[in-house]
Each structure stands twice: as C-alpha cells, then as structure tokens.
Amino acid sequence: GENVEQHPSTLSVQEGDSAVIKCTYSDSASNYFPWYKQELGKRPQLIIDIRSNVGEKKDQRIAVTLNKTAKHFSLHITETQPEDSAVYFCAPGGNTNAGKSTFGDGTTLTVKP
Amino acid sequence: NAGVTQTPKFQVLKTGQSMTLQCAQDMNHEYMSWYRQDPGMGLRLIHYSVGAGITDQGEVPNGYNVSRSTTEDFPLRLLSAAPSQTSVYFCASSSQGYEQYFGPGTRLTVT
C-alpha cells in the first residue's frame, strides 16, 4: 500500500512568518494531492489540493507545490496568523487508488502571536 | 445539503457490546470511507466503498464490519467492542476519490 510521511511533526512559528510542511509518498499512481486542516475537536477540512498535471497552485496565503518525479508535495503558508494554528494532514491518492486514501500522521502548527 | 451526517455524536459501550455507527451523505458521492483517529494521531482507514454493494478493507479492519446497500448510507458495525476501539470515528465521502467531505465524528469510549 501507499507509504506516506509528513515532516515536520510539529512546527512553531511567530505570527507573520512562513510555514512549510512536506509530504512524501510511495505510490507513483497517485494523481491527487490534497492538504486538510483539522482544528481542535473538529473534522478535517480540505484547504488546498493539486492534481498531477499541475506543479503549483496558490490560494491567497496558502500554496501547494508538487514534485511528481521525487514523489513529494508541500504546503506553504505565508504571513501566518494565530487562526492557522491546527493540525495539517496530507492524503495523496485520487481516482487511481479506488478511493483508498492514506493520510500522513499530521503536522501540528502553532502560530505564536 | 446536509453533507455528511453521523450518529450518534457520543457513545459509551461496555466491553463485548455491539453497536452500529450511522453515516449518511446527500451529495450522491460514489466513494465513502470510515476512519478512526486516536488521540494525537492521524486518520487510519478502516473500510471503504466505491459504490453500492462494493466494500473493501482498509488499514485497520479487524473488529469492524460494513455494508453499502444504498449510495447514501454506509454504516459501521462494531461486533464485540474492546477498549482498544476507544477512538473518534469519522465517515467521509468523495466523488471519484478526490476531495473528501467528513462528517462531524462519533466519539466512542469502551470501558
């Protein structure tokens, strides 16, 4: 099955700094690369995703970059704010994996005011 | 649209009891999945389904059964509850395996 690793497991930044989280995966058939945000006590929610025919996607302060050759993709958050504090998960997969997604172990981001 | 709904929100079981966690979605999604999330951990796939009548095992299927008789519903059955099954359970649905929409979760405690 898919082997997914996320780094770092915890990340603490000052408000206004940037944060980068990296996700590596093993299944070269994966064609969908999402990032989910989970606030304390809440359900995970998609914040940004990218498909395999695109190298980068940006949505205001967040961006995702993909390197299919090296089998990794990264979440970039600029100008971090305290409300960005949460756990972030990657879950590479897509329609080639019969709906079976493997989630990374998560990165706990803390933004200090 | 209600999205993905789950019942109950909270449940306490005694060891050996059985129960069914309910999950329903109104988005006409083909794909549905059950995950468990232990404290401070990621989401582990229990069972998933790519359409009515089709189910398959995920990473941690032991002790759980599923069925998918309709597109909308995907119940998860605990056969004989054990303390190791204490966790938060999330149901999710997606179209074609892309963005997953999660339910609010069921917090289960087994004593």
PDB file of C-alpha atoms in Angstrom:
ATOM      1  CA  GLY A   1       0.000   0.000   0.000  1.00  0.00           C
ATOM      2  CA  GLU A   2       0.858   3.695  -0.060  1.00  0.00           C
ATOM      3  CA  ASN A   3       3.573   4.820   2.355  1.00  0.00           C
ATOM      4  CA  VAL A   4       3.065   8.469   3.371  1.00  0.00           C
ATOM      5  CA  GLU A   5       5.420  10.519   5.520  1.00  0.00           C
ATOM      6  CA  GLN A   6       4.913  14.067   6.712  1.00  0.00           C
ATOM      7  CA  HIS A   7       7.586  16.395   8.098  1.00  0.00           C
ATOM      8  CA  PRO A   8       7.915  18.058  10.475  1.00  0.00           C
ATOM      9  CA  SER A   9       5.539  16.545  13.030  1.00  0.00           C
ATOM     10  CA  THR A  10       5.404  19.834  14.952  1.00  0.00           C
ATOM     11  CA  LEU A  11       6.130  23.361  13.792  1.00  0.00           C
ATOM     12  CA  SER A  12       6.096  26.560  15.823  1.00  0.00           C
ATOM     13  CA  VAL A  13       6.387  29.961  14.116  1.00  0.00           C
ATOM     14  CA  GLN A  14       5.922  33.605  15.013  1.00  0.00           C
ATOM     15  CA  GLU A  15       2.897  35.369  13.602  1.00  0.00           C
ATOM     16  CA  GLY A  16       3.751  36.740  10.184  1.00  0.00           C
ATOM     17  CA  ASP A  17       6.404  34.124   9.441  1.00  0.00           C
ATOM     18  CA  SER A  18       6.052  31.442   6.764  1.00  0.00           C
ATOM     19  CA  ALA A  19       5.480  27.725   7.371  1.00  0.00           C
ATOM     20  CA  VAL A  20       6.296  24.801   5.095  1.00  0.00           C
ATOM     21  CA  ILE A  21       5.160  21.191   5.554  1.00  0.00           C
ATOM     22  CA  LYS A  22       6.389  18.401   3.312  1.00  0.00           C
ATOM     23  CA  CYS A  23       4.671  15.139   2.366  1.00  0.00           C
ATOM     24  CA  THR A  24       6.418  12.242   0.655  1.00  0.00           C
ATOM     25  CA  TYR A  25       4.562   9.281  -0.836  1.00  0.00           C
ATOM     26  CA  SER A  26       5.444   5.985  -2.475  1.00  0.00           C
ATOM     27  CA  ASP A  27       2.653   5.171  -4.962  1.00  0.00           C
ATOM     28  CA  SER A  28       3.558   6.640  -8.341  1.00  0.00           C
ATOM     29  CA  ALA A  29      -0.066   6.069  -9.477  1.00  0.00           C
ATOM     30  CA  SER A  30      -1.341   8.780  -7.100  1.00  0.00           C
ATOM     31  CA  ASN A  31      -2.771  11.687  -9.077  1.00  0.00           C
ATOM     32  CA  TYR A  32      -4.418  13.855  -6.427  1.00  0.00           C
ATOM     33  CA  PHE A  33      -2.571  15.708  -3.673  1.00  0.00           C
ATOM     34  CA  PRO A  34      -4.682  17.436  -1.010  1.00  0.00           C
ATOM     35  CA  TRP A  35      -3.983  19.128   2.287  1.00  0.00           C
ATOM     36  CA  TYR A  36      -6.538  19.028   5.106  1.00  0.00           C
ATOM     37  CA  LYS A  37      -6.715  21.244   8.190  1.00  0.00           C
ATOM     38  CA  GLN A  38      -8.140  19.961  11.447  1.00  0.00           C
ATOM     39  CA  GLU A  39      -8.833  22.359  14.278  1.00  0.00           C
ATOM     40  CA  LEU A  40      -9.091  21.014  17.804  1.00  0.00           C
ATOM     41  CA  GLY A  41     -12.232  18.940  18.248  1.00  0.00           C
ATOM     42  CA  LYS A  42     -13.369  19.475  14.670  1.00  0.00           C
ATOM     43  CA  ARG A  43     -13.485  17.416  11.494  1.00  0.00           C
ATOM     44  CA  PRO A  44     -10.715  17.638   8.849  1.00  0.00           C
ATOM     45  CA  GLN A  45     -11.476  20.038   6.003  1.00  0.00           C
ATOM     46  CA  LEU A  46      -9.780  20.492   2.668  1.00  0.00           C
ATOM     47  CA  ILE A  47      -7.800  23.710   2.376  1.00  0.00           C
ATOM     48  CA  ILE A  48      -5.999  23.222  -0.936  1.00  0.00           C
ATOM     49  CA  ASP A  49      -5.357  20.470  -3.454  1.00  0.00           C
ATOM     50  CA  ILE A  50      -3.475  19.888  -6.674  1.00  0.00           C
ATOM     51  CA  ARG A  51      -3.721  17.354  -9.475  1.00  0.00           C
ATOM     52  CA  SER A  52      -0.786  15.662 -11.124  1.00  0.00           C
ATOM     53  CA  ASN A  53      -0.798  17.753 -14.294  1.00  0.00           C
ATOM     54  CA  VAL A  54      -0.024  20.935 -12.339  1.00  0.00           C
ATOM     55  CA  GLY A  55       3.185  21.868 -10.484  1.00  0.00           C
ATOM     56  CA  GLU A  56       1.906  24.622  -8.206  1.00  0.00           C
ATOM     57  CA  LYS A  57      -1.368  26.096  -7.023  1.00  0.00           C
ATOM     58  CA  LYS A  58      -1.920  29.166  -4.888  1.00  0.00           C
ATOM     59  CA  ASP A  59      -4.937  30.428  -2.950  1.00  0.00           C
ATOM     60  CA  GLN A  60      -4.272  33.683  -1.134  1.00  0.00           C
ATOM     61  CA  ARG A  61      -1.810  32.873   1.685  1.00  0.00           C
ATOM     62  CA  ILE A  62      -1.589  29.150   1.047  1.00  0.00           C
ATOM     63  CA  ALA A  63       0.067  27.264  -1.795  1.00  0.00           C
ATOM     64  CA  VAL A  64       0.848  23.681  -2.700  1.00  0.00           C
ATOM     65  CA  THR A  65       3.795  22.580  -4.815  1.00  0.00           C
ATOM     66  CA  LEU A  66       4.216  19.147  -6.372  1.00  0.00           C
ATOM     67  CA  ASN A  67       7.298  17.250  -7.498  1.00  0.00           C
ATOM     68  CA  LYS A  68       5.971  14.043  -9.082  1.00  0.00           C
ATOM     69  CA  THR A  69       9.418  12.812 -10.068  1.00  0.00           C
ATOM     70  CA  ALA A  70      10.641  12.933  -6.476  1.00  0.00           C
ATOM     71  CA  LYS A  71       7.203  11.940  -5.135  1.00  0.00           C
ATOM     72  CA  HIS A  72       6.667  14.750  -2.696  1.00  0.00           C
ATOM     73  CA  PHE A  73       4.418  17.770  -2.319  1.00  0.00           C
ATOM     74  CA  SER A  74       4.490  20.644   0.120  1.00  0.00           C
ATOM     75  CA  LEU A  75       2.113  23.038   1.830  1.00  0.00           C
ATOM     76  CA  HIS A  76       3.269  26.653   2.086  1.00  0.00           C
ATOM     77  CA  ILE A  77       1.567  29.167   4.375  1.00  0.00           C
ATOM     78  CA  THR A  78       2.755  32.771   4.247  1.00  0.00           C
ATOM     79  CA  GLU A  79       2.033  35.614   6.683  1.00  0.00           C
ATOM     80  CA  THR A  80       0.851  33.121   9.297  1.00  0.00           C
ATOM     81  CA  GLN A  81      -1.880  34.129  11.722  1.00  0.00           C
ATOM     82  CA  PRO A  82      -2.921  32.599  15.078  1.00  0.00           C
ATOM     83  CA  GLU A  83      -6.014  31.094  13.408  1.00  0.00           C
ATOM     84  CA  ASP A  84      -3.678  28.994  11.224  1.00  0.00           C
ATOM     85  CA  SER A  85      -2.824  27.001  14.379  1.00  0.00           C
ATOM     86  CA  ALA A  86      -4.147  23.481  13.735  1.00  0.00           C
ATOM     87  CA  VAL A  87      -3.102  20.012  12.627  1.00  0.00           C
ATOM     88  CA  TYR A  88      -2.446  19.642   8.904  1.00  0.00           C
ATOM     89  CA  PHE A  89      -2.682  16.327   7.031  1.00  0.00           C
ATOM     90  CA  CYS A  90      -1.666  15.290   3.558  1.00  0.00           C
ATOM     91  CA  ALA A  91      -3.530  12.419   1.852  1.00  0.00           C
ATOM     92  CA  PRO A  92      -2.182  11.551  -1.617  1.00  0.00           C
ATOM     93  CA  GLY A  93      -4.491   9.406  -3.724  1.00  0.00           C
ATOM     94  CA  GLY A  94      -7.109  10.104  -6.367  1.00  0.00           C
ATOM     95  CA  ASN A  95      -9.169   8.042  -8.760  1.00  0.00           C
ATOM     96  CA  THR A  96      -6.357   5.604  -9.478  1.00  0.00           C
ATOM     97  CA  ASN A  97      -6.426   4.218  -5.941  1.00  0.00           C
ATOM     98  CA  ALA A  98     -10.065   3.076  -5.881  1.00  0.00           C
ATOM     99  CA  GLY A  99     -10.926   5.747  -3.342  1.00  0.00           C
ATOM    100  CA  LYS A 100      -8.408   4.487  -0.821  1.00  0.00           C
ATOM    101  CA  SER A 101      -6.559   7.385   0.796  1.00  0.00           C
ATOM    102  CA  THR A 102      -3.642   7.100   3.175  1.00  0.00           C
ATOM    103  CA  PHE A 103      -3.256  10.064   5.485  1.00  0.00           C
ATOM    104  CA  GLY A 104       0.032  11.332   6.807  1.00  0.00           C
ATOM    105  CA  ASP A 105       0.486  11.391  10.587  1.00  0.00           C
ATOM    106  CA  GLY A 106      -0.135  15.130  10.696  1.00  0.00           C
ATOM    107  CA  THR A 107       1.810  18.289  11.476  1.00  0.00           C
ATOM    108  CA  THR A 108       0.821  20.389  14.466  1.00  0.00           C
ATOM    109  CA  LEU A 109       1.340  24.038  13.559  1.00  0.00           C
ATOM    110  CA  THR A 110       1.414  26.617  16.348  1.00  0.00           C
ATOM    111  CA  VAL A 111       1.472  30.304  15.424  1.00  0.00           C
ATOM    112  CA  LYS A 112       2.595  32.455  18.339  1.00  0.00           C
ATOM    113  CA  PRO A 113       1.201  35.989  18.450  1.00  0.00           C
TER     114      PRO A 113
ATOM    115  CA  ASN B   1     -27.475  19.989   1.594  1.00  0.00           C
ATOM    116  CA  ALA B   2     -26.678  18.423   4.971  1.00  0.00           C
ATOM    117  CA  GLY B   3     -23.405  16.997   3.592  1.00  0.00           C
ATOM    118  CA  VAL B   4     -22.166  14.022   5.640  1.00  0.00           C
ATOM    119  CA  THR B   5     -24.042  13.228   8.838  1.00  0.00           C
ATOM    120  CA  GLN B   6     -23.080  10.804  11.590  1.00  0.00           C
ATOM    121  CA  THR B   7     -24.962   9.457  14.576  1.00  0.00           C
ATOM    122  CA  PRO B   8     -24.511   9.231  17.463  1.00  0.00           C
ATOM    123  CA  LYS B   9     -22.133  12.059  18.425  1.00  0.00           C
ATOM    124  CA  PHE B  10     -21.048  10.297  21.612  1.00  0.00           C
ATOM    125  CA  GLN B  11     -21.330   6.686  22.764  1.00  0.00           C
ATOM    126  CA  VAL B  12     -20.131   4.683  25.756  1.00  0.00           C
ATOM    127  CA  LEU B  13     -20.071   0.907  25.451  1.00  0.00           C
ATOM    128  CA  LYS B  14     -19.089  -1.897  27.749  1.00  0.00           C
ATOM    129  CA  THR B  15     -16.566  -4.473  26.567  1.00  0.00           C
ATOM    130  CA  GLY B  16     -18.291  -7.119  24.466  1.00  0.00           C
ATOM    131  CA  GLN B  17     -21.262  -4.991  23.427  1.00  0.00           C
ATOM    132  CA  SER B  18     -22.029  -4.403  19.761  1.00  0.00           C
ATOM    133  CA  MET B  19     -23.329  -1.298  18.041  1.00  0.00           C
ATOM    134  CA  THR B  20     -23.694   0.406  14.678  1.00  0.00           C
ATOM    135  CA  LEU B  21     -22.371   3.854  13.827  1.00  0.00           C
ATOM    136  CA  GLN B  22     -24.526   5.509  11.197  1.00  0.00           C
ATOM    137  CA  CYS B  23     -23.256   7.583   8.287  1.00  0.00           C
ATOM    138  CA  ALA B  24     -25.248   9.217   5.506  1.00  0.00           C
ATOM    139  CA  GLN B  25     -24.440  11.656   2.702  1.00  0.00           C
ATOM    140  CA  ASP B  26     -26.711  13.594   0.352  1.00  0.00           C
ATOM    141  CA  MET B  27     -24.149  14.595  -2.286  1.00  0.00           C
ATOM    142  CA  ASN B  28     -24.580  11.470  -4.454  1.00  0.00           C
ATOM    143  CA  HIS B  29     -20.934  10.553  -3.894  1.00  0.00           C
ATOM    144  CA  GLU B  30     -19.827   7.114  -5.028  1.00  0.00           C
ATOM    145  CA  TYR B  31     -16.946   6.774  -2.598  1.00  0.00           C
ATOM    146  CA  MET B  32     -17.372   6.509   1.168  1.00  0.00           C
ATOM    147  CA  SER B  33     -14.860   5.656   3.897  1.00  0.00           C
ATOM    148  CA  TRP B  34     -14.592   5.102   7.628  1.00  0.00           C
ATOM    149  CA  TYR B  35     -11.562   6.318   9.587  1.00  0.00           C
ATOM    150  CA  ARG B  36     -10.590   6.165  13.215  1.00  0.00           C
ATOM    151  CA  GLN B  37      -8.495   8.824  14.910  1.00  0.00           C
ATOM    152  CA  ASP B  38      -6.798   8.069  18.203  1.00  0.00           C
ATOM    153  CA  PRO B  39      -5.676  10.970  20.444  1.00  0.00           C
ATOM    154  CA  GLY B  40      -2.833  12.937  18.864  1.00  0.00           C
ATOM    155  CA  MET B  41      -2.748  10.622  15.878  1.00  0.00           C
ATOM    156  CA  GLY B  42      -3.603  10.664  12.217  1.00  0.00           C
ATOM    157  CA  LEU B  43      -6.570   9.090  10.464  1.00  0.00           C
ATOM    158  CA  ARG B  44      -6.439   5.375   9.807  1.00  0.00           C
ATOM    159  CA  LEU B  45      -8.688   3.805   7.181  1.00  0.00           C
ATOM    160  CA  ILE B  46     -10.986   1.063   8.493  1.00  0.00           C
ATOM    161  CA  HIS B  47     -13.185   0.197   5.488  1.00  0.00           C
ATOM    162  CA  TYR B  48     -14.147   1.922   2.279  1.00  0.00           C
ATOM    163  CA  SER B  49     -16.635   1.596  -0.563  1.00  0.00           C
ATOM    164  CA  VAL B  50     -16.581   2.696  -4.194  1.00  0.00           C
ATOM    165  CA  GLY B  51     -20.302   2.209  -4.729  1.00  0.00           C
ATOM    166  CA  ALA B  52     -23.432   0.441  -3.540  1.00  0.00           C
ATOM    167  CA  GLY B  53     -22.754  -3.248  -2.978  1.00  0.00           C
ATOM    168  CA  ILE B  54     -18.953  -2.850  -3.048  1.00  0.00           C
ATOM    169  CA  THR B  55     -16.811  -2.640   0.083  1.00  0.00           C
ATOM    170  CA  ASP B  56     -13.180  -3.344   0.882  1.00  0.00           C
ATOM    171  CA  GLN B  57     -10.856  -3.385   3.863  1.00  0.00           C
ATOM    172  CA  GLY B  58      -8.559  -0.561   4.798  1.00  0.00           C
ATOM    173  CA  GLU B  59      -5.560  -0.481   7.102  1.00  0.00           C
ATOM    174  CA  VAL B  60      -7.295  -1.481  10.384  1.00  0.00           C
ATOM    175  CA  PRO B  61     -10.430  -3.555   9.575  1.00  0.00           C
ATOM    176  CA  ASN B  62     -10.357  -6.102  12.403  1.00  0.00           C
ATOM    177  CA  GLY B  63     -13.372  -5.948  14.710  1.00  0.00           C
ATOM    178  CA  TYR B  64     -15.478  -3.902  12.261  1.00  0.00           C
ATOM    179  CA  ASN B  65     -17.980  -4.748   9.527  1.00  0.00           C
ATOM    180  CA  VAL B  66     -19.548  -2.538   6.868  1.00  0.00           C
ATOM    181  CA  SER B  67     -22.202  -2.812   4.195  1.00  0.00           C
ATOM    182  CA  ARG B  68     -23.331  -0.431   1.455  1.00  0.00           C
ATOM    183  CA  SER B  69     -26.845  -1.191   0.284  1.00  0.00           C
ATOM    184  CA  THR B  70     -27.534   2.359  -0.969  1.00  0.00           C
ATOM    185  CA  THR B  71     -25.400   5.213  -2.309  1.00  0.00           C
ATOM    186  CA  GLU B  72     -26.389   7.390   0.660  1.00  0.00           C
ATOM    187  CA  ASP B  73     -25.690   5.148   3.662  1.00  0.00           C
ATOM    188  CA  PHE B  74     -22.540   3.445   4.938  1.00  0.00           C
ATOM    189  CA  PRO B  75     -22.978   2.043   8.478  1.00  0.00           C
ATOM    190  CA  LEU B  76     -20.067   0.731  10.525  1.00  0.00           C
ATOM    191  CA  ARG B  77     -20.710  -2.167  12.884  1.00  0.00           C
ATOM    192  CA  LEU B  78     -18.610  -2.965  15.929  1.00  0.00           C
ATOM    193  CA  LEU B  79     -19.030  -6.672  16.509  1.00  0.00           C
ATOM    194  CA  SER B  80     -17.750  -7.043  20.085  1.00  0.00           C
ATOM    195  CA  ALA B  81     -16.402  -3.782  21.498  1.00  0.00           C
ATOM    196  CA  ALA B  82     -12.941  -3.719  23.078  1.00  0.00           C
ATOM    197  CA  PRO B  83     -11.161  -0.893  24.977  1.00  0.00           C
ATOM    198  CA  SER B  84      -8.700  -0.671  22.044  1.00  0.00           C
ATOM    199  CA  GLN B  85     -11.596   0.586  19.919  1.00  0.00           C
ATOM    200  CA  THR B  86     -11.936   3.734  22.026  1.00  0.00           C
ATOM    201  CA  SER B  87     -11.439   6.450  19.436  1.00  0.00           C
ATOM    202  CA  VAL B  88     -13.092   9.146  17.344  1.00  0.00           C
ATOM    203  CA  TYR B  89     -14.687   7.738  14.204  1.00  0.00           C
ATOM    204  CA  PHE B  90     -15.058   9.812  11.054  1.00  0.00           C
ATOM    205  CA  CYS B  91     -17.068   8.937   7.997  1.00  0.00           C
ATOM    206  CA  ALA B  92     -16.151  10.637   4.710  1.00  0.00           C
ATOM    207  CA  SER B  93     -17.453  10.729   1.159  1.00  0.00           C
ATOM    208  CA  SER B  94     -15.937  11.857  -2.112  1.00  0.00           C
ATOM    209  CA  SER B  95     -16.603  11.983  -5.812  1.00  0.00           C
ATOM    210  CA  GLN B  96     -14.206   9.751  -7.750  1.00  0.00           C
ATOM    211  CA  GLY B  97     -11.702   9.659  -4.873  1.00  0.00           C
ATOM    212  CA  TYR B  98     -10.941  13.382  -4.848  1.00  0.00           C
ATOM    213  CA  GLU B  99     -11.871  15.909  -2.131  1.00  0.00           C
ATOM    214  CA  GLN B 100     -13.157  14.093   0.944  1.00  0.00           C
ATOM    215  CA  TYR B 101     -16.038  15.560   2.924  1.00  0.00           C
ATOM    216  CA  PHE B 102     -16.015  14.453   6.546  1.00  0.00           C
ATOM    217  CA  GLY B 103     -18.860  14.001   8.971  1.00  0.00           C
ATOM    218  CA  PRO B 104     -18.679  15.580  12.441  1.00  0.00           C
ATOM    219  CA  GLY B 105     -17.383  12.386  14.038  1.00  0.00           C
ATOM    220  CA  THR B 106     -18.526   9.938  16.716  1.00  0.00           C
ATOM    221  CA  ARG B 107     -16.596   9.865  19.969  1.00  0.00           C
ATOM    222  CA  LEU B 108     -16.663   6.267  21.245  1.00  0.00           C
ATOM    223  CA  THR B 109     -15.488   5.107  24.659  1.00  0.00           C
ATOM    224  CA  VAL B 110     -15.313   1.409  25.522  1.00  0.00           C
ATOM    225  CA  THR B 111     -14.998   0.575  29.214  1.00  0.00           C
TER     226      THR B 111
END
